[in-house]
XYZ file of C-alpha atoms in Angstrom:
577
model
C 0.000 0.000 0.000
C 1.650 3.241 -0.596
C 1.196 6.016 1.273
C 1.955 8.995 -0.611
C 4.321 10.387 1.591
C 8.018 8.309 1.547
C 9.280 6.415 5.144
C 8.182 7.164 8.248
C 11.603 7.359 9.174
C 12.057 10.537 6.744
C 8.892 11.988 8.251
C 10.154 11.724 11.969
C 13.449 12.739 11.621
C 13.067 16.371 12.638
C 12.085 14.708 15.602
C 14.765 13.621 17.215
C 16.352 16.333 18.165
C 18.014 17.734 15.007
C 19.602 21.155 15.141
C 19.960 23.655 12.861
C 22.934 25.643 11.996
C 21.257 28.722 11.292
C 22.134 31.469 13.789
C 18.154 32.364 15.188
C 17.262 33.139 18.709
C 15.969 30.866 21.182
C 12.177 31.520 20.750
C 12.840 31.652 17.085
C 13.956 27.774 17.168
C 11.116 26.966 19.728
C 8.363 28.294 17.469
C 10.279 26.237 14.332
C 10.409 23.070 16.443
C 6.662 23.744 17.617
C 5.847 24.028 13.996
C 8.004 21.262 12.473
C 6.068 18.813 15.393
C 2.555 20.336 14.269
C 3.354 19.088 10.188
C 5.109 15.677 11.781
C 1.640 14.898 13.894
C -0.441 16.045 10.694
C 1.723 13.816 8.095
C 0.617 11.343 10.842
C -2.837 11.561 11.108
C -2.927 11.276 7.495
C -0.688 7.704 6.987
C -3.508 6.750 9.884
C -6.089 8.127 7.568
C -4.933 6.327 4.694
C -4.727 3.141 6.559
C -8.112 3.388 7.478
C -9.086 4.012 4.049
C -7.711 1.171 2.755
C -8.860 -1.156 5.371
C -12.452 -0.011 4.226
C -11.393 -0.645 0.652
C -10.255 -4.473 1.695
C -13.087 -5.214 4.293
C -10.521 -5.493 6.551
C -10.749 -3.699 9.920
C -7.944 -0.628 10.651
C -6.474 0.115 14.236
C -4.323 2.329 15.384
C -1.332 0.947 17.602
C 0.493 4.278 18.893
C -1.024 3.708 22.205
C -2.257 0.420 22.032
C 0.055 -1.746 25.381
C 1.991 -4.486 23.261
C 3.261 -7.361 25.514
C 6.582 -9.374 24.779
C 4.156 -12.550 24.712
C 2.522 -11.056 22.066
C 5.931 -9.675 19.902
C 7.390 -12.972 20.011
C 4.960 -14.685 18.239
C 6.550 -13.353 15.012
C 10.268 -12.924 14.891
C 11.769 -9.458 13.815
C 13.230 -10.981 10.494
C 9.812 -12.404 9.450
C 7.775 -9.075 10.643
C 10.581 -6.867 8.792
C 9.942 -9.092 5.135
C 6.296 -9.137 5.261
C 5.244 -5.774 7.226
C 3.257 -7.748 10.123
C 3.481 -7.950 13.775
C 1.398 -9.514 16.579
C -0.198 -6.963 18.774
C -2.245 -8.945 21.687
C -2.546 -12.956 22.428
C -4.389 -14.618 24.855
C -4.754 -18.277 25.385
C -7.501 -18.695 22.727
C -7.054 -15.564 20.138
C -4.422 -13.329 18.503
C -4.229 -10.485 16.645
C -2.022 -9.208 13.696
C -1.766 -5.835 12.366
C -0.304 -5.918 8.416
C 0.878 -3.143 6.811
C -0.329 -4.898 3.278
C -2.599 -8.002 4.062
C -3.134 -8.913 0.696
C 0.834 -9.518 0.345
C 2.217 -12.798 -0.423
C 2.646 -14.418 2.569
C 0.385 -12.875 5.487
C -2.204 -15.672 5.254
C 0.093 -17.908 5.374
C 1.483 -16.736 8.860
C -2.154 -16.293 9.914
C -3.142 -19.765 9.082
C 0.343 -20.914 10.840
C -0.220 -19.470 14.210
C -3.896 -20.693 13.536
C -2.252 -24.192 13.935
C 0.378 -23.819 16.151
C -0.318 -21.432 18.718
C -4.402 -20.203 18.670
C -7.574 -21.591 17.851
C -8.879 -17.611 16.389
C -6.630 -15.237 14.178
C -7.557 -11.881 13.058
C -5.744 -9.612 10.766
C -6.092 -5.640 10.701
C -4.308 -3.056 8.582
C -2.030 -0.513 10.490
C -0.144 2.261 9.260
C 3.315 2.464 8.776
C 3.477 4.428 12.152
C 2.017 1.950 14.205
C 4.709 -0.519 12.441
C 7.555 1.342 13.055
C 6.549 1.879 16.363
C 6.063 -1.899 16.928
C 9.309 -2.716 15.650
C 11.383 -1.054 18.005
C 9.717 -2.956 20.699
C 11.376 -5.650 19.474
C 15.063 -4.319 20.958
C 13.806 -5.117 23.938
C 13.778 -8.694 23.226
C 16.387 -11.502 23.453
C 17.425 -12.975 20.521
C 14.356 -15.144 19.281
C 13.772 -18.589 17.428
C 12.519 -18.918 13.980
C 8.507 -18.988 14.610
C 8.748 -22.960 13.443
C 11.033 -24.921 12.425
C 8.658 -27.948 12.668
C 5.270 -28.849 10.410
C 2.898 -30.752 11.811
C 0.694 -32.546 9.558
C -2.151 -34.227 10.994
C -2.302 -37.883 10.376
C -5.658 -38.373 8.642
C -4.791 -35.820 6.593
C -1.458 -37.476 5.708
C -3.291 -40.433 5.547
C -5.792 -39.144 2.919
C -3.110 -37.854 0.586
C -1.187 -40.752 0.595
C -4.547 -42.885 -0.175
C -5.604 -40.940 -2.858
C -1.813 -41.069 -4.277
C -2.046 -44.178 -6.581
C -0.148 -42.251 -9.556
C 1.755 -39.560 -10.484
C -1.591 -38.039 -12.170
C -3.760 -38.327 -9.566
C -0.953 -35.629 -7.677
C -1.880 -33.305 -10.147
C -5.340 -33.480 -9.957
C -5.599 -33.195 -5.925
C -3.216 -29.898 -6.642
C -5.735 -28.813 -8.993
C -8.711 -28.975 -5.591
C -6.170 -27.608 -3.021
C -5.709 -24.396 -1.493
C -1.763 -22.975 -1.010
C -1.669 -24.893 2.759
C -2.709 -28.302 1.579
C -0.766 -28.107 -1.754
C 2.586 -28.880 0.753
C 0.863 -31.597 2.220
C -0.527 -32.834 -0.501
C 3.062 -32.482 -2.423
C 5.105 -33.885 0.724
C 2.600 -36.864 1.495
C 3.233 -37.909 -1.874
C 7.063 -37.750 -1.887
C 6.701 -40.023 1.354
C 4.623 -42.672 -0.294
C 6.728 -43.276 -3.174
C 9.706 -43.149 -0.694
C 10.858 -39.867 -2.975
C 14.347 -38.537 -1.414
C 14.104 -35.042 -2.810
C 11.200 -32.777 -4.015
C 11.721 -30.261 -7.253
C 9.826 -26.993 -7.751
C 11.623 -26.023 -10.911
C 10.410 -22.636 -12.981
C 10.593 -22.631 -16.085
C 9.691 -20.014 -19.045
C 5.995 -20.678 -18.626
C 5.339 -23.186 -15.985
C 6.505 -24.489 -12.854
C 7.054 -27.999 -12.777
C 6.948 -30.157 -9.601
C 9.982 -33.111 -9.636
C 10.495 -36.438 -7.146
C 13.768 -38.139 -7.212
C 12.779 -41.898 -7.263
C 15.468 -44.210 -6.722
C 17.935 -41.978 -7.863
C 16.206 -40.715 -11.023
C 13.805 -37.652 -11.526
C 10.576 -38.199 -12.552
C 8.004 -35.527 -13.372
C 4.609 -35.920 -11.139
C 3.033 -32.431 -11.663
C 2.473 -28.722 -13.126
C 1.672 -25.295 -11.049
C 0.703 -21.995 -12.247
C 3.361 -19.230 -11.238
C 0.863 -17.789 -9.382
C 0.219 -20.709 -7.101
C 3.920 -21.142 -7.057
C 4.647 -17.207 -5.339
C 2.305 -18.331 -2.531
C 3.736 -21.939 -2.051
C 7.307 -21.006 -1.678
C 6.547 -18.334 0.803
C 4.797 -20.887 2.794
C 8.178 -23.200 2.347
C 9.898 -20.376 3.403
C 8.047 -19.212 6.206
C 7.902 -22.705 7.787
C 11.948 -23.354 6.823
C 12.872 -19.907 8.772
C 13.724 -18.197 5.046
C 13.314 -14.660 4.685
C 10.825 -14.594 2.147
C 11.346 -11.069 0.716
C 14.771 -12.249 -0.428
C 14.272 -14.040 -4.312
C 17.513 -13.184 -5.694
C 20.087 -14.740 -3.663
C 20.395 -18.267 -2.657
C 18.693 -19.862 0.850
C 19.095 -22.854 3.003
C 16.741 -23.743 5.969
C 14.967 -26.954 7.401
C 12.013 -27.973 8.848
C 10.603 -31.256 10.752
C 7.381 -33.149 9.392
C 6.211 -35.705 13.120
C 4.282 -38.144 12.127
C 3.355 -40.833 15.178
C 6.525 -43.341 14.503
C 9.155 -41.330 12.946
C 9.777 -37.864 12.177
C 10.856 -36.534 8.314
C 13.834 -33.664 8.255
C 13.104 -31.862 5.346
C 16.235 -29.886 4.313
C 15.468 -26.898 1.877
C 17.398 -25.517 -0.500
C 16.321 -22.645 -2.514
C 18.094 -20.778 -5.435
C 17.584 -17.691 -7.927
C 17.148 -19.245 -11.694
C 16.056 -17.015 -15.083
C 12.382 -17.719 -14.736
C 12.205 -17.430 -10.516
C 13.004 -19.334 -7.495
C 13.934 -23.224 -7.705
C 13.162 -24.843 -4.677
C 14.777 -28.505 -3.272
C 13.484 -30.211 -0.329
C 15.626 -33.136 0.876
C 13.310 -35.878 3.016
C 15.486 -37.409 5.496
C 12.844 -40.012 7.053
C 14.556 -40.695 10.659
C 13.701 -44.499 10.427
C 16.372 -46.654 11.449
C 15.022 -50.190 11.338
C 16.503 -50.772 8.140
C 19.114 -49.672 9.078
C 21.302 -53.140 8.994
C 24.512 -54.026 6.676
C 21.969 -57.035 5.579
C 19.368 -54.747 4.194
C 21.933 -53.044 2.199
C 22.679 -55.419 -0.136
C 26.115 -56.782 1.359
C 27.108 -60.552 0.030
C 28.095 -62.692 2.061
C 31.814 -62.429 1.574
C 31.660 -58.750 2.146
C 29.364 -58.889 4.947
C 31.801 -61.326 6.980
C 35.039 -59.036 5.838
C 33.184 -55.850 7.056
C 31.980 -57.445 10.245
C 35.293 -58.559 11.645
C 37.053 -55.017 10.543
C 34.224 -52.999 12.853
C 35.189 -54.997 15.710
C 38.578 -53.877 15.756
C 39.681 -51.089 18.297
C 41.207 -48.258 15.746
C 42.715 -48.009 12.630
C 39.821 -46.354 9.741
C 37.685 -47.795 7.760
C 37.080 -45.636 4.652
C 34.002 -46.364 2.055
C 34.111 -44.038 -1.064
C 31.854 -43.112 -4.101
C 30.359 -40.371 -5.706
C 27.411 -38.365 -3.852
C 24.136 -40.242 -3.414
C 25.847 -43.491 -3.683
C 24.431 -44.218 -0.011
C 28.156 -43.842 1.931
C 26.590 -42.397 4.926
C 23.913 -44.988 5.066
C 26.605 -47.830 5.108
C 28.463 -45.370 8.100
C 25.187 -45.206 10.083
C 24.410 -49.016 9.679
C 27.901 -49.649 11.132
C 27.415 -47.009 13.899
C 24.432 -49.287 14.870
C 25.785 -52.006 15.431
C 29.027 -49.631 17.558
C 26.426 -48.350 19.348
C 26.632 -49.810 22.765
C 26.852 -48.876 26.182
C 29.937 -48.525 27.483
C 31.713 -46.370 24.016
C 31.562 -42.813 23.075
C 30.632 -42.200 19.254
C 30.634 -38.421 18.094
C 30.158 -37.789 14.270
C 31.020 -34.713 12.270
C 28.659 -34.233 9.383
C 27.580 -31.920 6.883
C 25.030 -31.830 7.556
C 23.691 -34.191 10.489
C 21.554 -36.572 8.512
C 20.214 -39.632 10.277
C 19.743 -38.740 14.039
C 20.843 -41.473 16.493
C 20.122 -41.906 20.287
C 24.004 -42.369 22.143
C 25.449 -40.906 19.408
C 27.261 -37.488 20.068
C 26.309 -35.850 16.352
C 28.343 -32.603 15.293
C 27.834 -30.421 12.644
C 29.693 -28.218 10.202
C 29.172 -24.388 10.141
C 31.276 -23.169 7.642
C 29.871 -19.304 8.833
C 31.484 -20.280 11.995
C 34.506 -21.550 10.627
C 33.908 -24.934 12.298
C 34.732 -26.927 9.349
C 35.809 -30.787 9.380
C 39.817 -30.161 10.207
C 39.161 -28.025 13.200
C 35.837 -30.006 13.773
C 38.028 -33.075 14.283
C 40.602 -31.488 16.605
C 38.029 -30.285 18.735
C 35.881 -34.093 18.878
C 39.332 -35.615 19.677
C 39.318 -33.771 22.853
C 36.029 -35.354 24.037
C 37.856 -38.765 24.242
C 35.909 -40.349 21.873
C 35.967 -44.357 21.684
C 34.853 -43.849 17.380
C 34.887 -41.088 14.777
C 33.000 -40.690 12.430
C 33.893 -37.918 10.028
C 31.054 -37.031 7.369
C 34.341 -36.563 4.135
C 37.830 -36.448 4.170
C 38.326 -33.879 1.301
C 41.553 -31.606 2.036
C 45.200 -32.736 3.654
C 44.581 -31.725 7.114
C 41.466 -33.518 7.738
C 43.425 -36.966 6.401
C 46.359 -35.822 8.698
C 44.707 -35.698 11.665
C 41.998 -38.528 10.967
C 45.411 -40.906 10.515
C 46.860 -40.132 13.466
C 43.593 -40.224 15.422
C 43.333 -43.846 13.796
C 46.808 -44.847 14.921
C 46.175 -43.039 18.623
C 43.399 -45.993 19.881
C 40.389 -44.598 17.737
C 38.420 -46.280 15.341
C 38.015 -43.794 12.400
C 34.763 -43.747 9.933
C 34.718 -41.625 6.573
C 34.434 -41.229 3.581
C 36.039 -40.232 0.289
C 35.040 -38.876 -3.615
C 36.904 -41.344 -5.814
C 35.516 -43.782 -8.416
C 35.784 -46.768 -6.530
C 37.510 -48.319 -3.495
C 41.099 -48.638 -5.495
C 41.635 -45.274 -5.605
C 41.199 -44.550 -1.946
C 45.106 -44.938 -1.215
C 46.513 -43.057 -4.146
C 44.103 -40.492 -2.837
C 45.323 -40.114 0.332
C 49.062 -39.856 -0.563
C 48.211 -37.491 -3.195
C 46.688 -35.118 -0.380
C 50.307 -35.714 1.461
C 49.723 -38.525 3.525
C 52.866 -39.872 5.064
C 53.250 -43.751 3.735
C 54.633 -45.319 6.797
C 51.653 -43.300 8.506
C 48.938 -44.220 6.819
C 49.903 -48.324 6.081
C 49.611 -48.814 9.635
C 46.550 -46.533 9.858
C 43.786 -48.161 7.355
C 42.148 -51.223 7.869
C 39.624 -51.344 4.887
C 38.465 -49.815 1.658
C 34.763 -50.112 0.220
C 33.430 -48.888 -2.941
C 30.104 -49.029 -3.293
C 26.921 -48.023 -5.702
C 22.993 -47.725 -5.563
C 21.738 -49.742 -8.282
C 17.715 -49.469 -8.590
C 15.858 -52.948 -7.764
C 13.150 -54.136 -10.617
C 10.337 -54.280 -9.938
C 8.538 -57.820 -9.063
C 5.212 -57.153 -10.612
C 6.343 -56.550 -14.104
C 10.060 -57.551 -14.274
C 10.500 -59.460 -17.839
C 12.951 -62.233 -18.918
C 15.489 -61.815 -21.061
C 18.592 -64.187 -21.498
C 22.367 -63.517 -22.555
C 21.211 -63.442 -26.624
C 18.788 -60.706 -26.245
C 21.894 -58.277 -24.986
C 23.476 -56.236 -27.738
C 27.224 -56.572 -28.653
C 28.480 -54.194 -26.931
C 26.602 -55.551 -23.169
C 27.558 -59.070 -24.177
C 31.322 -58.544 -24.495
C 31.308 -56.415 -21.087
C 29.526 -59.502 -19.393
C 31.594 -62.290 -20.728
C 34.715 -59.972 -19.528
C 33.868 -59.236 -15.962
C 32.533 -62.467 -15.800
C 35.586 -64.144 -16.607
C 37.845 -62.147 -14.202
C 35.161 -63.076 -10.960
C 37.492 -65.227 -8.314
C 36.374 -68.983 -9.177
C 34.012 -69.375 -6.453
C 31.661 -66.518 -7.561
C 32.136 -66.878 -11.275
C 28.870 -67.769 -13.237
C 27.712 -68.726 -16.699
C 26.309 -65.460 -17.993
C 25.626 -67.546 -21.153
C 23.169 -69.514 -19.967
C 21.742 -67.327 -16.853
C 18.032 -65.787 -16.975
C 18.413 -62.008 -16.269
C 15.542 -59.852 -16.141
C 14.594 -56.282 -17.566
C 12.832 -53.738 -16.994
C 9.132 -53.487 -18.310
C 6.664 -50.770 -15.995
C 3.434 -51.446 -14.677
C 0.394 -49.440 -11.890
C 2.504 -50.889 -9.467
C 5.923 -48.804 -9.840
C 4.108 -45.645 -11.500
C 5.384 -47.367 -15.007
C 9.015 -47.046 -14.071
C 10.225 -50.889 -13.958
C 12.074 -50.230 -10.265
C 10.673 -49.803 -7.237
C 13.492 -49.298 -4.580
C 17.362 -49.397 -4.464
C 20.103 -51.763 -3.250
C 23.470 -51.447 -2.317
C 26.255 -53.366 -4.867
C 30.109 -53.226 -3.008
C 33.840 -53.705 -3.335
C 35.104 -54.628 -0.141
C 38.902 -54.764 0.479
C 41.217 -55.224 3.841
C 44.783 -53.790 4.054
C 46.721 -56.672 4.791
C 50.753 -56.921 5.053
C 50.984 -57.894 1.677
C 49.118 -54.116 0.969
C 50.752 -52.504 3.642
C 54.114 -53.040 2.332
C 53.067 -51.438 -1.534
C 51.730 -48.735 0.152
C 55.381 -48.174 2.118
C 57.070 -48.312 -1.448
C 55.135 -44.974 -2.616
C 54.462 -46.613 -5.599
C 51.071 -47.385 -5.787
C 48.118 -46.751 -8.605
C 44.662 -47.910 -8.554
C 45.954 -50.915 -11.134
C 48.427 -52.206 -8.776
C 45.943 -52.295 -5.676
C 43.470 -54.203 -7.629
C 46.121 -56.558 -8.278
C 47.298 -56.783 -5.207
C 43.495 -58.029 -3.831
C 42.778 -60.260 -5.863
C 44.077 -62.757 -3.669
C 41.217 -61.735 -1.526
C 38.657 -63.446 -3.243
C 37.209 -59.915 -3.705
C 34.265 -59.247 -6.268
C 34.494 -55.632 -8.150
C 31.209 -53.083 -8.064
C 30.109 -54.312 -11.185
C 31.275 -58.160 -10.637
C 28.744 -57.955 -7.403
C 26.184 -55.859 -9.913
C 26.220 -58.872 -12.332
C 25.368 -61.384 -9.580
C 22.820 -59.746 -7.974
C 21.141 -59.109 -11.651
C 21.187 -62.680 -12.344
C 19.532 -63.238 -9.084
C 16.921 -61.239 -10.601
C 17.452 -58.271 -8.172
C 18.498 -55.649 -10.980
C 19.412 -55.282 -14.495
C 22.061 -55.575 -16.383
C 21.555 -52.245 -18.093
C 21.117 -50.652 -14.583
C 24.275 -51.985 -13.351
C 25.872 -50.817 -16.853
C 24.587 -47.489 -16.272
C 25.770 -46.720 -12.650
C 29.196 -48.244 -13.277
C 30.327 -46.566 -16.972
């Protein structure tokens, strides 16, 4: 609403005590300052009059808050950020009512808050227009304040309403059509109860040129579910962003926030992410669903060769235990299934992450803040200090982290990470090209995994196909990697049924439904130890060097698990190049 008339803060400013150079007598300046007050309360009385006249205009009512007692109670119901963005402040609250003057009601946003403190504090919400002098006044109430939380940092979505979403969710086009009956509040609901039933790990809002298109990654892949008009897309994001603690006047810089879906057994961390693209805001919610149950090395996918090396490593006292891939290829997952079974009473576990993202009772869980400069080196220093029994650091991306994680490992700790290389071969060379000391980090590493997320088909529609049905190209990569399997895996690919991919109701016409783990597990044994003391050492000659270990390769374990019927060939071909 515009006044007319510029800030309030231009209009007071004779009024604080200015002075003027000019050299005037003492009743000249006290008839000037008598005067300049007179036009100050005037310019006042008509921003109050033109609040009033467009309350009248709205069917909203107007009220003046100059004199009007404002408790604390009442101011921190909206924090200072939030009122500053959207020009709204809570004026009274009681146990059953509030009330919120708005310098703008109809602005993106206010109804939102309204209907938020509607659910989370008060029963009965009503929303007046005030002038920009009965904002301004507000808002320097708020100095009086300690420093205040984000109004919510948590959404709670009632159950049957959950419950109705997810039962009317049978396909990606019946999301769109309960987004085309929604209102702005349900539309997240509606959006996020979906994403839960098809087990989605990230939501999309994308705009583009001239429609905003709503995105779940499934299984690793993004798969388009529904459209939104742009102007149902202003009002959703600054409902993400009011419930994520994200200033929502702010379009043209990037944002992070969170906020916490509790449902009865487990609660979702929803991790937003928004950024500044050519047609508007793109926005990128991140479900973390805190269910540990499947948590276990057997649910991963772990054979049974791996699964026996990996236990017996764990039980040893220190040393690290490093498991690298690219991101989303489940590394923390493995680190959290392992931390389970650590877990016990008795040992210390702190974990540095960035960010936190499984939460886990007796676990001490640290996390980065690069705005504090608390980043994983001097992160590490500080957990090492605690007298931790096991580590568990989140990456090991720069020299000092892999400094001190070695000699933590070789000091009595047991060390988890991880590391970004292409598979578990290149884990050494990557530490001595970061400046590792050899003779320090031979003693220092107990094992190396690589692993993958290869989607599982689905059982409803999976089809047969055998070797013959695979191109050249597929046939010559399976006849290789089968023939360089240690003897006890090896199998005839020749004459094995595999399975593709076909779609049906049942995996919204995708072919997978799910994911599974495929691994490279390797121990550093003398034999490994001593190549590593030589300097000499390339991912070739490691993979050499374990082959006496009976180990299967990434892709070797792939191939398997496809001709168990598990997964595809051309899945495991197109997660391992």
């Amino acid at each position: 609403m515009s006044n007319g008339f510029g800030s309030i803060d231009d209009l007071l400013s004779k009024q604080s005590g200015q002075k003027t150079n000019s050299p005037v007598s003492a009743t000249a300046k006290n008839v000037e300052e008598k005067f300049e007050n007179k036009m100050v309360d005037i310019k006042k009385k008509e921003l109050e009059i033109l609040a009033e006249s467009y309350a009248f205009n709205i069917g909203l009512p107007h009220i003046n808050l100059m004199n009007f007692p404002i408790t604390q109670e009442a101011l921190k119901q909206i924090p200072k950020e939030i009122a500053e963005s959207l020009g709204v402040v809570c004026f009274f609250v009681s146990q059953d009512e509030f009330r919120l003057g708005a310098l703008d009601p109809e602005k993106a946003g206010v109804k939102d808050l309204l209907e938020e403190l509607s659910k989370k504090r008060y029963g009965n919400g009503l929303l007046y227009v005030i002038s920009e002098v009965s904002f301004k006044k507000v808002l320097k109430l708020y100095d009086n304040l300690p420093n205040l939380k984000p109004i919510t940092k948590d959404l709670d979505i009632k159950v049957e309403d959950l419950q109705k979403v997810q039962a009317d969710v049978n396909d990606f086009t019946s999301v769109q059509k309960l987004l085309d009956s929604s209102n702005t509040t349900d539309m997240l609901t509606i959006i996020l109860g979906a994403g839960l039933k098809v087990d989605a790990s990230d939501v999309h809002v994308e705009t583009e040129q001239n429609r905003v298109i709503v995105r779940f990654r499934l299984d690793g892949i993004l798969q388009d579910v529904s459209e939104l008009s742009k102007d149902i897309f202003q009002k959703l994001i600054s409902r993400i962003k009011l419930i994520s603690a994200l200033k929502i006047n702010i379009n043209n810089k990037p944002q992070d926030g969170r906020f916490t879906i509790h449902l009865p057994e487990y609660d979702v961390d929803v991790r937003v992410s928004t950024i500044p693209t050519v047609f508007g805001e793109s926005v990128v919610m991140r479900l973390l669903v805190q269910k540990q149950a499947d948590l276990t090395l057997e649910n991963l996918g772990f054979s049974e060769r791996d699964l026996k090396v990996l236990s017996e490593e764990i039980k040893r006292p220190n040393g690290m235990i490093i498991t690298t891939g690219p991101t989303g290829s489940g590394k923390t997952t493995t680190l959290y299934s392992i931390l389970k079974i650590l877990n016990k009473p008795g040992v210390k576990i702190i974990t540095l992450e960035d960010p936190v993202e499984y939460r886990m009772e007796g676990v001490n869980q640290s996390q980065i803040d690069h705005s504090k400069n608390y980043d994983f080196a001097t992160g590490l220093r500080s957990i090492l200090r605690q007298d931790p029994d096991i580590v568990m650091v989140g990456e090991i991306r720069d020299a000092e982290t892999a400094e001190i994680s070695v000699q933590a490992a070789l000091t009595g700790h047991l060390m988890l990470s991880t590391l970004h290389t292409n598979n578990a071969f290149g884990a050494i060379p990557r530490f001595l090209s970061m400046g590792t000391q050899p003779f320090l980090l031979a003693p220092s590493l107990n094992c190396v995994m690589g692993q993958r997320l290869v989607r599982r088909l689905c059982d409803s529609c999976r089809l047969e196909v055998s070797f013959k049905d695979f191109d050249e190209h597929t046939q010559s990569r399976l006849l290789e990697q089968a023939g360089k399997m240690p003897e006890k895996f090896r199998v005839d690919v020749k004459n094995i049924i595999f399975y593709r991919a076909v779609g049906c109701k049942d995996c919204n016409n995708i072919g997978y439904k799910g994911r599974i783990g495929i691994y490279e597990v390797f121990v550093v044994n003398k034999d490994l130890e001593q190549i590593i003391l030589s300097g000499q050492v390339s991912e070739v000659s490691v993979e050499q060097m374990v082959k006496a270990q009976d180990m299967t390769t990434m892709v070797q374990d792939g191939i398997l698990k496809a001709s168990q019927g598990i997964t595809s060939i051309e899945e495991v071909f197109r997660v391992i190049d």
